[in-house]
Amino acid sequence: MIEAGYHHAGLDARYINCDVKAASLADAVKGAKAMEWAGFNCSLPHKVAVLDHLDDIAESAKLIGAVNCVAIRDGKLIGHNTDGKGFLTSLKTVTSPTGKKVVILGAGGAARAIAVELALAGAAHITIVNRDASKAEAIAKLIRDNTDVSGDAQEWSGKFSTPAGTDILINATSIGLGDPKTVPPIDMSSLTKDTVVADVIPNPPQTRFLKEAKAIGCTTLDGLGMLVNQGVIGVEIWLGRTLDSAVMAETLETIFGTENK
Ligand code: NDP
């Protein structure tokens, strides 16, 4: 996806995948610096462990407590988190998060990144809903303690009923990943067409959750867009260039073998 963007922009750059074992992270980071890479993304299980190897961390990544994108500049390593920012970029194509009432399903890494970015972007209220309520409360507390946004947590048992007046509902669980039939347990009749409904699942992009929300008349956002956007943001951080997101989305759809329709 990134190399398709590079190619389209005429950039003489490479994006290569390296399988780094947890015990080798320090050496891998030193290697990236020694080879004068512009930077790198890091995925699980390195998103938190990489913090120990950085010279500085961007504000939202500090709050999120995880880094998925590192820039190497003048020999210094700066950590960023582009997951939530990728989501925010998608969201802003359909609505502003400012002053909005948001419900996030799930309390893992994706939920945390999205909650922090939405709070920093001025959401009015964020509710975190999770089976393990203590994880939901940890994110709600993080928001309350570090931003002006009010946050609360709800335990998820049985079918979740979306509170009246919810502007944005986000599935940030892994439900639906590689599974077009499964849907998060939600009472869909609690939704109205005024709620923007988003899913973090990139594959398949059109999850059953999004299809059902679309049938109600909701504006929907898929996780493929979020994934493309975090890639665009990473390259902006590394190279100061904005890649063509449409080219990248098309490439990703081809890789996934899906149509984003
Ligand atoms: P985590 O493992 O950190 O969190 C998973 C979350 O999903 C937890 O809150 C977990 O609840 C919840 N969950 C899982 N299964 C169920 C279920 N059956 N019922 C209710 N809740 C459930 O994962 P991440 O946050 O890192 O990733 C979540 C998803 O986001 C993944 O599918 C990933 O692919 C996607 N993602 C997409 C990105 C994009 O750019 N589009 C970027 C990053 C992630 P509990 O705590 O109770 O177990």
PDB file of C-alpha atoms and ligand atoms in Angstrom:
ATOM      1  CA  MET A   1       0.000   0.000   0.000  1.00  0.00           C
ATOM      2  CA  ILE A   2       2.734   2.495   0.968  1.00  0.00           C
ATOM      3  CA  GLU A   3       4.975   1.520  -1.948  1.00  0.00           C
ATOM      4  CA  ALA A   4       2.078   2.025  -4.371  1.00  0.00           C
ATOM      5  CA  GLY A   5       1.768   5.534  -2.916  1.00  0.00           C
ATOM      6  CA  TYR A   6       5.536   6.095  -3.287  1.00  0.00           C
ATOM      7  CA  HIS A   7       5.484   4.874  -6.865  1.00  0.00           C
ATOM      8  CA  HIS A   8       2.525   7.088  -7.767  1.00  0.00           C
ATOM      9  CA  ALA A   9       4.262  10.119  -6.213  1.00  0.00           C
ATOM     10  CA  GLY A  10       7.520   9.319  -8.063  1.00  0.00           C
ATOM     11  CA  LEU A  11       9.333   8.928  -4.736  1.00  0.00           C
ATOM     12  CA  ASP A  12      12.549   6.912  -4.693  1.00  0.00           C
ATOM     13  CA  ALA A  13      11.733   5.279  -1.359  1.00  0.00           C
ATOM     14  CA  ARG A  14      11.082   1.795  -0.037  1.00  0.00           C
ATOM     15  CA  TYR A  15       8.751   0.425   2.658  1.00  0.00           C
ATOM     16  CA  ILE A  16       9.926  -3.004   3.737  1.00  0.00           C
ATOM     17  CA  ASN A  17       8.499  -5.434   6.271  1.00  0.00           C
ATOM     18  CA  CYS A  18      10.813  -6.823   8.938  1.00  0.00           C
ATOM     19  CA  ASP A  19       9.814  -9.559  11.343  1.00  0.00           C
ATOM     20  CA  VAL A  20      11.510  -8.523  14.603  1.00  0.00           C
ATOM     21  CA  LYS A  21      11.385 -10.779  17.651  1.00  0.00           C
ATOM     22  CA  ALA A  22      10.619  -9.068  20.985  1.00  0.00           C
ATOM     23  CA  ALA A  23      14.123  -9.816  22.318  1.00  0.00           C
ATOM     24  CA  SER A  24      15.707  -8.189  19.254  1.00  0.00           C
ATOM     25  CA  LEU A  25      13.830  -4.885  19.366  1.00  0.00           C
ATOM     26  CA  ALA A  26      16.738  -2.817  20.763  1.00  0.00           C
ATOM     27  CA  ASP A  27      19.112  -4.125  18.081  1.00  0.00           C
ATOM     28  CA  ALA A  28      16.541  -3.584  15.328  1.00  0.00           C
ATOM     29  CA  VAL A  29      16.000   0.047  16.398  1.00  0.00           C
ATOM     30  CA  LYS A  30      19.781   0.620  16.522  1.00  0.00           C
ATOM     31  CA  GLY A  31      20.021  -0.917  13.054  1.00  0.00           C
ATOM     32  CA  ALA A  32      17.334   1.382  11.638  1.00  0.00           C
ATOM     33  CA  LYS A  33      19.232   4.371  13.063  1.00  0.00           C
ATOM     34  CA  ALA A  34      22.597   3.083  11.791  1.00  0.00           C
ATOM     35  CA  MET A  35      21.149   2.586   8.318  1.00  0.00           C
ATOM     36  CA  GLU A  36      19.742   6.128   8.417  1.00  0.00           C
ATOM     37  CA  TRP A  37      16.157   5.083   7.744  1.00  0.00           C
ATOM     38  CA  ALA A  38      13.651   7.960   7.680  1.00  0.00           C
ATOM     39  CA  GLY A  39      11.661   5.984  10.209  1.00  0.00           C
ATOM     40  CA  PHE A  40       9.534   2.905  10.702  1.00  0.00           C
ATOM     41  CA  ASN A  41       6.160   1.632  11.787  1.00  0.00           C
ATOM     42  CA  CYS A  42       5.987  -0.902  14.544  1.00  0.00           C
ATOM     43  CA  SER A  43       3.175  -3.271  15.260  1.00  0.00           C
ATOM     44  CA  LEU A  44       2.332  -5.693  18.027  1.00  0.00           C
ATOM     45  CA  PRO A  45       4.151  -6.756  20.185  1.00  0.00           C
ATOM     46  CA  HIS A  46       6.438  -3.690  19.924  1.00  0.00           C
ATOM     47  CA  LYS A  47       4.046  -0.741  20.278  1.00  0.00           C
ATOM     48  CA  VAL A  48       4.695  -0.253  24.001  1.00  0.00           C
ATOM     49  CA  ALA A  49       8.180  -1.798  24.296  1.00  0.00           C
ATOM     50  CA  VAL A  50       9.567   0.613  21.682  1.00  0.00           C
ATOM     51  CA  LEU A  51       8.964   3.523  24.095  1.00  0.00           C
ATOM     52  CA  ASP A  52      12.178   2.546  25.933  1.00  0.00           C
ATOM     53  CA  HIS A  53      14.250   3.206  22.819  1.00  0.00           C
ATOM     54  CA  LEU A  54      12.992   6.683  21.878  1.00  0.00           C
ATOM     55  CA  ASP A  55      14.415  10.177  22.447  1.00  0.00           C
ATOM     56  CA  ASP A  56      11.049  11.929  22.425  1.00  0.00           C
ATOM     57  CA  ILE A  57       7.347  11.089  22.156  1.00  0.00           C
ATOM     58  CA  ALA A  58       4.555  13.159  20.569  1.00  0.00           C
ATOM     59  CA  GLU A  59       1.760  14.360  22.893  1.00  0.00           C
ATOM     60  CA  SER A  60      -0.999  11.974  21.829  1.00  0.00           C
ATOM     61  CA  ALA A  61       1.361   8.962  21.719  1.00  0.00           C
ATOM     62  CA  LYS A  62       2.441   9.838  25.266  1.00  0.00           C
ATOM     63  CA  LEU A  63      -1.208   9.814  26.414  1.00  0.00           C
ATOM     64  CA  ILE A  64      -2.026   6.663  24.478  1.00  0.00           C
ATOM     65  CA  GLY A  65       1.073   5.018  25.940  1.00  0.00           C
ATOM     66  CA  ALA A  66       1.921   3.320  22.646  1.00  0.00           C
ATOM     67  CA  VAL A  67       3.877   4.196  19.521  1.00  0.00           C
ATOM     68  CA  ASN A  68       3.281   2.715  16.074  1.00  0.00           C
ATOM     69  CA  CYS A  69       5.330   5.177  14.037  1.00  0.00           C
ATOM     70  CA  VAL A  70       8.885   6.377  14.675  1.00  0.00           C
ATOM     71  CA  ALA A  71      10.657   9.187  12.839  1.00  0.00           C
ATOM     72  CA  ILE A  72      14.450   9.234  12.803  1.00  0.00           C
ATOM     73  CA  ARG A  73      15.755  12.731  12.368  1.00  0.00           C
ATOM     74  CA  ASP A  74      19.336  13.901  13.013  1.00  0.00           C
ATOM     75  CA  GLY A  75      19.965  10.643  14.813  1.00  0.00           C
ATOM     76  CA  LYS A  76      17.039  11.187  17.221  1.00  0.00           C
ATOM     77  CA  LEU A  77      14.056   8.863  17.423  1.00  0.00           C
ATOM     78  CA  ILE A  78      10.638  10.483  17.856  1.00  0.00           C
ATOM     79  CA  GLY A  79       7.609   8.313  18.586  1.00  0.00           C
ATOM     80  CA  HIS A  80       4.127   8.965  17.213  1.00  0.00           C
ATOM     81  CA  ASN A  81       0.834   7.126  17.240  1.00  0.00           C
ATOM     82  CA  THR A  82      -0.965   7.353  13.907  1.00  0.00           C
ATOM     83  CA  ASP A  83      -3.807   4.866  14.561  1.00  0.00           C
ATOM     84  CA  GLY A  84      -6.182   7.376  16.149  1.00  0.00           C
ATOM     85  CA  LYS A  85      -5.047  10.136  13.789  1.00  0.00           C
ATOM     86  CA  GLY A  86      -5.892   7.926  10.809  1.00  0.00           C
ATOM     87  CA  PHE A  87      -9.359   7.454  12.251  1.00  0.00           C
ATOM     88  CA  LEU A  88      -9.735  11.191  12.859  1.00  0.00           C
ATOM     89  CA  THR A  89      -8.803  11.994   9.251  1.00  0.00           C
ATOM     90  CA  SER A  90     -11.530   9.605   8.032  1.00  0.00           C
ATOM     91  CA  LEU A  91     -14.061  11.030  10.469  1.00  0.00           C
ATOM     92  CA  LYS A  92     -13.399  14.604   9.407  1.00  0.00           C
ATOM     93  CA  THR A  93     -14.469  13.733   5.851  1.00  0.00           C
ATOM     94  CA  VAL A  94     -18.030  13.307   7.156  1.00  0.00           C
ATOM     95  CA  THR A  95     -18.290  15.278  10.403  1.00  0.00           C
ATOM     96  CA  SER A  96     -16.346  17.352  12.923  1.00  0.00           C
ATOM     97  CA  PRO A  97     -15.651  15.609  16.249  1.00  0.00           C
ATOM     98  CA  THR A  98     -15.857  18.929  18.108  1.00  0.00           C
ATOM     99  CA  GLY A  99     -18.686  18.996  20.642  1.00  0.00           C
ATOM    100  CA  LYS A 100     -19.841  15.491  19.731  1.00  0.00           C
ATOM    101  CA  LYS A 101     -21.164  12.707  21.944  1.00  0.00           C
ATOM    102  CA  VAL A 102     -19.124   9.594  21.142  1.00  0.00           C
ATOM    103  CA  VAL A 103     -19.540   5.922  22.059  1.00  0.00           C
ATOM    104  CA  ILE A 104     -16.577   3.591  21.540  1.00  0.00           C
ATOM    105  CA  LEU A 105     -17.080  -0.184  21.642  1.00  0.00           C
ATOM    106  CA  GLY A 106     -13.949  -1.937  22.913  1.00  0.00           C
ATOM    107  CA  ALA A 107     -11.096  -0.881  25.166  1.00  0.00           C
ATOM    108  CA  GLY A 108      -7.982  -2.238  23.472  1.00  0.00           C
ATOM    109  CA  GLY A 109      -5.175  -0.372  21.711  1.00  0.00           C
ATOM    110  CA  ALA A 110      -7.334   0.899  18.847  1.00  0.00           C
ATOM    111  CA  ALA A 111     -10.060   2.180  21.209  1.00  0.00           C
ATOM    112  CA  ARG A 112      -7.488   3.946  23.388  1.00  0.00           C
ATOM    113  CA  ALA A 113      -5.833   5.668  20.408  1.00  0.00           C
ATOM    114  CA  ILE A 114      -9.185   6.782  18.976  1.00  0.00           C
ATOM    115  CA  ALA A 115     -10.475   7.995  22.363  1.00  0.00           C
ATOM    116  CA  VAL A 116      -7.365  10.123  22.956  1.00  0.00           C
ATOM    117  CA  GLU A 117      -7.441  11.704  19.486  1.00  0.00           C
ATOM    118  CA  LEU A 118     -11.171  12.442  19.721  1.00  0.00           C
ATOM    119  CA  ALA A 119     -10.671  13.997  23.147  1.00  0.00           C
ATOM    120  CA  LEU A 120      -7.772  16.136  21.904  1.00  0.00           C
ATOM    121  CA  ALA A 121      -9.966  17.131  18.938  1.00  0.00           C
ATOM    122  CA  GLY A 122     -12.614  18.484  21.342  1.00  0.00           C
ATOM    123  CA  ALA A 123     -15.330  15.816  21.556  1.00  0.00           C
ATOM    124  CA  ALA A 124     -17.912  16.706  24.227  1.00  0.00           C
ATOM    125  CA  HIS A 125     -18.270  13.292  25.864  1.00  0.00           C
ATOM    126  CA  ILE A 126     -16.789   9.860  25.299  1.00  0.00           C
ATOM    127  CA  THR A 127     -18.324   6.612  26.588  1.00  0.00           C
ATOM    128  CA  ILE A 128     -16.180   3.479  26.485  1.00  0.00           C
ATOM    129  CA  VAL A 129     -18.087   0.183  26.403  1.00  0.00           C
ATOM    130  CA  ASN A 130     -16.247  -3.086  27.028  1.00  0.00           C
ATOM    131  CA  ARG A 131     -16.818  -6.619  28.348  1.00  0.00           C
ATOM    132  CA  ASP A 132     -13.973  -6.049  30.792  1.00  0.00           C
ATOM    133  CA  ALA A 133     -15.285  -2.856  32.405  1.00  0.00           C
ATOM    134  CA  SER A 134     -11.995  -2.120  34.207  1.00  0.00           C
ATOM    135  CA  LYS A 135     -10.261  -1.629  30.829  1.00  0.00           C
ATOM    136  CA  ALA A 136     -13.052   0.732  29.740  1.00  0.00           C
ATOM    137  CA  GLU A 137     -12.763   2.708  32.963  1.00  0.00           C
ATOM    138  CA  ALA A 138      -8.970   3.013  32.534  1.00  0.00           C
ATOM    139  CA  ILE A 139      -9.496   4.786  29.185  1.00  0.00           C
ATOM    140  CA  ALA A 140     -12.343   6.943  30.527  1.00  0.00           C
ATOM    141  CA  LYS A 141     -10.110   8.003  33.442  1.00  0.00           C
ATOM    142  CA  LEU A 142      -7.224   8.750  31.089  1.00  0.00           C
ATOM    143  CA  ILE A 143      -9.516  11.101  29.153  1.00  0.00           C
ATOM    144  CA  ARG A 144     -10.947  12.764  32.276  1.00  0.00           C
ATOM    145  CA  ASP A 145      -7.522  13.213  33.891  1.00  0.00           C
ATOM    146  CA  ASN A 146      -5.689  14.565  30.852  1.00  0.00           C
ATOM    147  CA  THR A 147      -8.208  16.475  28.764  1.00  0.00           C
ATOM    148  CA  ASP A 148     -11.237  18.731  29.285  1.00  0.00           C
ATOM    149  CA  VAL A 149     -13.506  16.011  27.936  1.00  0.00           C
ATOM    150  CA  SER A 150     -15.865  14.033  30.162  1.00  0.00           C
ATOM    151  CA  GLY A 151     -15.590  10.289  29.841  1.00  0.00           C
ATOM    152  CA  ASP A 152     -17.401   7.337  31.343  1.00  0.00           C
ATOM    153  CA  ALA A 153     -17.275   3.556  31.135  1.00  0.00           C
ATOM    154  CA  GLN A 154     -19.977   0.935  30.707  1.00  0.00           C
ATOM    155  CA  GLU A 155     -19.754  -2.797  31.091  1.00  0.00           C
ATOM    156  CA  TRP A 156     -20.827  -4.619  27.922  1.00  0.00           C
ATOM    157  CA  SER A 157     -23.064  -7.559  28.682  1.00  0.00           C
ATOM    158  CA  GLY A 158     -25.870  -8.671  26.389  1.00  0.00           C
ATOM    159  CA  LYS A 159     -27.003  -6.371  23.612  1.00  0.00           C
ATOM    160  CA  PHE A 160     -25.712  -2.814  23.964  1.00  0.00           C
ATOM    161  CA  SER A 161     -28.303  -0.109  23.484  1.00  0.00           C
ATOM    162  CA  THR A 162     -26.854   3.102  22.023  1.00  0.00           C
ATOM    163  CA  PRO A 163     -27.765   6.055  24.279  1.00  0.00           C
ATOM    164  CA  ALA A 164     -30.105   8.647  22.730  1.00  0.00           C
ATOM    165  CA  GLY A 165     -28.233  11.592  21.260  1.00  0.00           C
ATOM    166  CA  THR A 166     -25.107   9.602  20.328  1.00  0.00           C
ATOM    167  CA  ASP A 167     -23.461  11.450  17.437  1.00  0.00           C
ATOM    168  CA  ILE A 168     -20.709   8.942  16.663  1.00  0.00           C
ATOM    169  CA  LEU A 169     -20.655   5.179  17.364  1.00  0.00           C
ATOM    170  CA  ILE A 170     -17.384   3.325  16.753  1.00  0.00           C
ATOM    171  CA  ASN A 171     -16.704  -0.395  16.748  1.00  0.00           C
ATOM    172  CA  ALA A 172     -13.108  -0.560  18.001  1.00  0.00           C
ATOM    173  CA  THR A 173     -13.277  -4.260  18.884  1.00  0.00           C
ATOM    174  CA  SER A 174     -11.846  -7.023  16.717  1.00  0.00           C
ATOM    175  CA  ILE A 175     -15.367  -8.374  16.046  1.00  0.00           C
ATOM    176  CA  GLY A 176     -15.828  -8.747  12.286  1.00  0.00           C
ATOM    177  CA  LEU A 177     -12.139  -9.072  11.375  1.00  0.00           C
ATOM    178  CA  GLY A 178     -11.988 -11.503   8.463  1.00  0.00           C
ATOM    179  CA  ASP A 179     -15.579 -12.429   9.210  1.00  0.00           C
ATOM    180  CA  PRO A 180     -18.324 -10.767   7.150  1.00  0.00           C
ATOM    181  CA  LYS A 181     -21.103 -12.489   9.129  1.00  0.00           C
ATOM    182  CA  THR A 182     -20.348 -11.545  12.745  1.00  0.00           C
ATOM    183  CA  VAL A 183     -21.660  -8.331  14.219  1.00  0.00           C
ATOM    184  CA  PRO A 184     -21.018  -6.701  17.620  1.00  0.00           C
ATOM    185  CA  PRO A 185     -23.930  -7.385  20.007  1.00  0.00           C
ATOM    186  CA  ILE A 186     -25.806  -4.108  19.646  1.00  0.00           C
ATOM    187  CA  ASP A 187     -29.491  -3.334  19.623  1.00  0.00           C
ATOM    188  CA  MET A 188     -29.506  -1.768  16.159  1.00  0.00           C
ATOM    189  CA  SER A 189     -33.017  -0.395  16.757  1.00  0.00           C
ATOM    190  CA  SER A 190     -31.429   2.012  19.281  1.00  0.00           C
ATOM    191  CA  LEU A 191     -29.620   3.719  16.374  1.00  0.00           C
ATOM    192  CA  THR A 192     -31.045   6.545  14.289  1.00  0.00           C
ATOM    193  CA  LYS A 193     -29.834   7.777  10.922  1.00  0.00           C
ATOM    194  CA  ASP A 194     -28.299  10.825  12.632  1.00  0.00           C
ATOM    195  CA  THR A 195     -25.528   8.726  14.184  1.00  0.00           C
ATOM    196  CA  VAL A 196     -22.266   8.403  12.252  1.00  0.00           C
ATOM    197  CA  VAL A 197     -21.208   4.765  12.527  1.00  0.00           C
ATOM    198  CA  ALA A 198     -17.569   3.714  12.126  1.00  0.00           C
ATOM    199  CA  ASP A 199     -15.705   0.425  12.188  1.00  0.00           C
ATOM    200  CA  VAL A 200     -11.964  -0.091  12.682  1.00  0.00           C
ATOM    201  CA  ILE A 201     -12.045  -3.435  10.864  1.00  0.00           C
ATOM    202  CA  PRO A 202     -10.105  -2.996   7.616  1.00  0.00           C
ATOM    203  CA  ASN A 203     -10.873  -6.428   6.141  1.00  0.00           C
ATOM    204  CA  PRO A 204     -13.558  -6.895   4.999  1.00  0.00           C
ATOM    205  CA  PRO A 205     -14.040  -3.103   4.770  1.00  0.00           C
ATOM    206  CA  GLN A 206     -17.816  -3.433   4.608  1.00  0.00           C
ATOM    207  CA  THR A 207     -18.498  -5.290   7.835  1.00  0.00           C
ATOM    208  CA  ARG A 208     -21.950  -6.580   8.677  1.00  0.00           C
ATOM    209  CA  PHE A 209     -22.088  -3.854  11.363  1.00  0.00           C
ATOM    210  CA  LEU A 210     -21.567  -1.119   8.747  1.00  0.00           C
ATOM    211  CA  LYS A 211     -24.028  -2.729   6.338  1.00  0.00           C
ATOM    212  CA  GLU A 212     -26.738  -2.837   9.009  1.00  0.00           C
ATOM    213  CA  ALA A 213     -26.019   0.781  10.005  1.00  0.00           C
ATOM    214  CA  LYS A 214     -26.159   1.866   6.367  1.00  0.00           C
ATOM    215  CA  ALA A 215     -29.548   0.137   6.014  1.00  0.00           C
ATOM    216  CA  ILE A 216     -30.843   2.373   8.845  1.00  0.00           C
ATOM    217  CA  GLY A 217     -29.587   5.413   6.922  1.00  0.00           C
ATOM    218  CA  CYS A 218     -26.479   6.136   9.004  1.00  0.00           C
ATOM    219  CA  THR A 219     -23.372   7.660   7.462  1.00  0.00           C
ATOM    220  CA  THR A 220     -20.662   5.002   7.761  1.00  0.00           C
ATOM    221  CA  LEU A 221     -16.863   4.941   7.831  1.00  0.00           C
ATOM    222  CA  ASP A 222     -14.786   1.836   7.259  1.00  0.00           C
ATOM    223  CA  GLY A 223     -11.501   0.691   8.790  1.00  0.00           C
ATOM    224  CA  LEU A 224      -9.811   0.482   5.414  1.00  0.00           C
ATOM    225  CA  GLY A 225      -9.925   4.271   5.206  1.00  0.00           C
ATOM    226  CA  MET A 226      -8.422   4.503   8.698  1.00  0.00           C
ATOM    227  CA  LEU A 227      -5.602   2.131   7.714  1.00  0.00           C
ATOM    228  CA  VAL A 228      -4.856   4.094   4.539  1.00  0.00           C
ATOM    229  CA  ASN A 229      -4.897   7.391   6.444  1.00  0.00           C
ATOM    230  CA  GLN A 230      -2.471   6.211   9.129  1.00  0.00           C
ATOM    231  CA  GLY A 231      -0.139   5.256   6.261  1.00  0.00           C
ATOM    232  CA  VAL A 232      -0.489   8.689   4.658  1.00  0.00           C
ATOM    233  CA  ILE A 233       0.195  10.373   8.020  1.00  0.00           C
ATOM    234  CA  GLY A 234       3.280   8.197   8.626  1.00  0.00           C
ATOM    235  CA  VAL A 235       4.818   9.202   5.298  1.00  0.00           C
ATOM    236  CA  GLU A 236       4.044  12.862   6.036  1.00  0.00           C
ATOM    237  CA  ILE A 237       5.962  12.458   9.311  1.00  0.00           C
ATOM    238  CA  TRP A 238       8.925  10.658   7.675  1.00  0.00           C
ATOM    239  CA  LEU A 239       9.251  12.406   4.328  1.00  0.00           C
ATOM    240  CA  GLY A 240       7.043  15.501   4.507  1.00  0.00           C
ATOM    241  CA  ARG A 241       5.106  14.275   1.464  1.00  0.00           C
ATOM    242  CA  THR A 242       1.368  13.547   1.197  1.00  0.00           C
ATOM    243  CA  LEU A 243       0.670  10.387  -0.779  1.00  0.00           C
ATOM    244  CA  ASP A 244      -2.464   9.765  -2.840  1.00  0.00           C
ATOM    245  CA  SER A 245      -4.889   8.004  -0.502  1.00  0.00           C
ATOM    246  CA  ALA A 246      -7.100   6.782  -3.374  1.00  0.00           C
ATOM    247  CA  VAL A 247      -4.170   4.922  -4.968  1.00  0.00           C
ATOM    248  CA  MET A 248      -3.306   3.390  -1.602  1.00  0.00           C
ATOM    249  CA  ALA A 249      -6.917   2.376  -0.873  1.00  0.00           C
ATOM    250  CA  GLU A 250      -7.208   0.749  -4.295  1.00  0.00           C
ATOM    251  CA  THR A 251      -3.994  -1.200  -3.689  1.00  0.00           C
ATOM    252  CA  LEU A 252      -5.167  -2.330  -0.269  1.00  0.00           C
ATOM    253  CA  GLU A 253      -8.502  -3.464  -1.674  1.00  0.00           C
ATOM    254  CA  THR A 254      -6.633  -5.503  -4.276  1.00  0.00           C
ATOM    255  CA  ILE A 255      -4.403  -7.030  -1.577  1.00  0.00           C
ATOM    256  CA  PHE A 256      -7.436  -7.869   0.542  1.00  0.00           C
ATOM    257  CA  GLY A 257      -9.305  -9.071  -2.539  1.00  0.00           C
ATOM    258  CA  THR A 258     -12.314  -6.981  -1.628  1.00  0.00           C
ATOM    259  CA  GLU A 259     -14.314  -4.138  -3.072  1.00  0.00           C
ATOM    260  CA  ASN A 260     -14.811  -1.196  -0.733  1.00  0.00           C
ATOM    261  CA  LYS A 261     -18.391  -0.711  -1.864  1.00  0.00           C
TER     262      LYS A 261
HETATM  263  P1  NDP B   1      -6.999  -5.450  21.373  1.00  0.00           P
HETATM  264  O1  NDP B   1      -6.764  -6.917  21.434  1.00  0.00           O
HETATM  265  O2  NDP B   1      -6.104  -4.527  22.109  1.00  0.00           O
HETATM  266  O3  NDP B   1      -8.511  -5.151  21.844  1.00  0.00           O
HETATM  267  C1  NDP B   1      -9.586  -5.906  21.366  1.00  0.00           C
HETATM  268  C2  NDP B   1     -10.872  -5.357  21.936  1.00  0.00           C
HETATM  269  O4  NDP B   1     -11.971  -6.043  21.338  1.00  0.00           O
HETATM  270  C3  NDP B   1     -11.006  -5.526  23.446  1.00  0.00           C
HETATM  271  O5  NDP B   1     -11.647  -4.404  23.985  1.00  0.00           O
HETATM  272  C4  NDP B   1     -11.898  -6.763  23.570  1.00  0.00           C
HETATM  273  O6  NDP B   1     -12.678  -6.789  24.745  1.00  0.00           O
HETATM  274  C5  NDP B   1     -12.808  -6.545  22.382  1.00  0.00           C
HETATM  275  N1  NDP B   1     -13.433  -7.786  21.924  1.00  0.00           N
HETATM  276  C6  NDP B   1     -12.860  -8.791  21.229  1.00  0.00           C
HETATM  277  N2  NDP B   1     -13.752  -9.765  20.981  1.00  0.00           N
HETATM  278  C7  NDP B   1     -14.924  -9.363  21.547  1.00  0.00           C
HETATM  279  C8  NDP B   1     -16.224  -9.935  21.637  1.00  0.00           C
HETATM  280  N3  NDP B   1     -16.512 -11.115  21.088  1.00  0.00           N
HETATM  281  N4  NDP B   1     -17.190  -9.232  22.277  1.00  0.00           N
HETATM  282  C9  NDP B   1     -16.925  -8.011  22.819  1.00  0.00           C
HETATM  283  N5  NDP B   1     -15.704  -7.435  22.776  1.00  0.00           N
HETATM  284  C10 NDP B   1     -14.720  -8.093  22.143  1.00  0.00           C
HETATM  285  O7  NDP B   1      -6.990  -5.100  19.812  1.00  0.00           O
HETATM  286  P2  NDP B   1      -6.747  -3.673  19.129  1.00  0.00           P
HETATM  287  O8  NDP B   1      -7.474  -2.634  19.879  1.00  0.00           O
HETATM  288  O9  NDP B   1      -5.304  -3.509  18.866  1.00  0.00           O
HETATM  289  O10 NDP B   1      -7.443  -3.914  17.717  1.00  0.00           O
HETATM  290  C11 NDP B   1      -8.849  -4.041  17.612  1.00  0.00           C
HETATM  291  C12 NDP B   1      -9.196  -4.113  16.136  1.00  0.00           C
HETATM  292  O11 NDP B   1      -8.830  -2.889  15.522  1.00  0.00           O
HETATM  293  C13 NDP B   1      -8.443  -5.226  15.386  1.00  0.00           C
HETATM  294  O12 NDP B   1      -9.379  -5.963  14.639  1.00  0.00           O
HETATM  295  C14 NDP B   1      -7.502  -4.480  14.454  1.00  0.00           C
HETATM  296  O13 NDP B   1      -7.381  -5.126  13.222  1.00  0.00           O
HETATM  297  C15 NDP B   1      -8.217  -3.145  14.280  1.00  0.00           C
HETATM  298  N6  NDP B   1      -7.311  -2.043  13.997  1.00  0.00           N
HETATM  299  C16 NDP B   1      -7.522  -1.355  12.841  1.00  0.00           C
HETATM  300  C17 NDP B   1      -6.702  -0.309  12.509  1.00  0.00           C
HETATM  301  C18 NDP B   1      -6.953   0.405  11.231  1.00  0.00           C
HETATM  302  O14 NDP B   1      -6.094   1.214  10.833  1.00  0.00           O
HETATM  303  N7  NDP B   1      -8.070   0.180  10.572  1.00  0.00           N
HETATM  304  C19 NDP B   1      -5.587   0.127  13.371  1.00  0.00           C
HETATM  305  C20 NDP B   1      -5.477  -0.653  14.605  1.00  0.00           C
HETATM  306  C21 NDP B   1      -6.311  -1.701  14.872  1.00  0.00           C
HETATM  307  P3  NDP B   1     -12.107  -7.368  26.161  1.00  0.00           P
HETATM  308  O15 NDP B   1     -11.133  -6.351  26.678  1.00  0.00           O
HETATM  309  O16 NDP B   1     -13.312  -7.496  27.012  1.00  0.00           O
HETATM  310  O17 NDP B   1     -11.438  -8.671  25.833  1.00  0.00           O
END
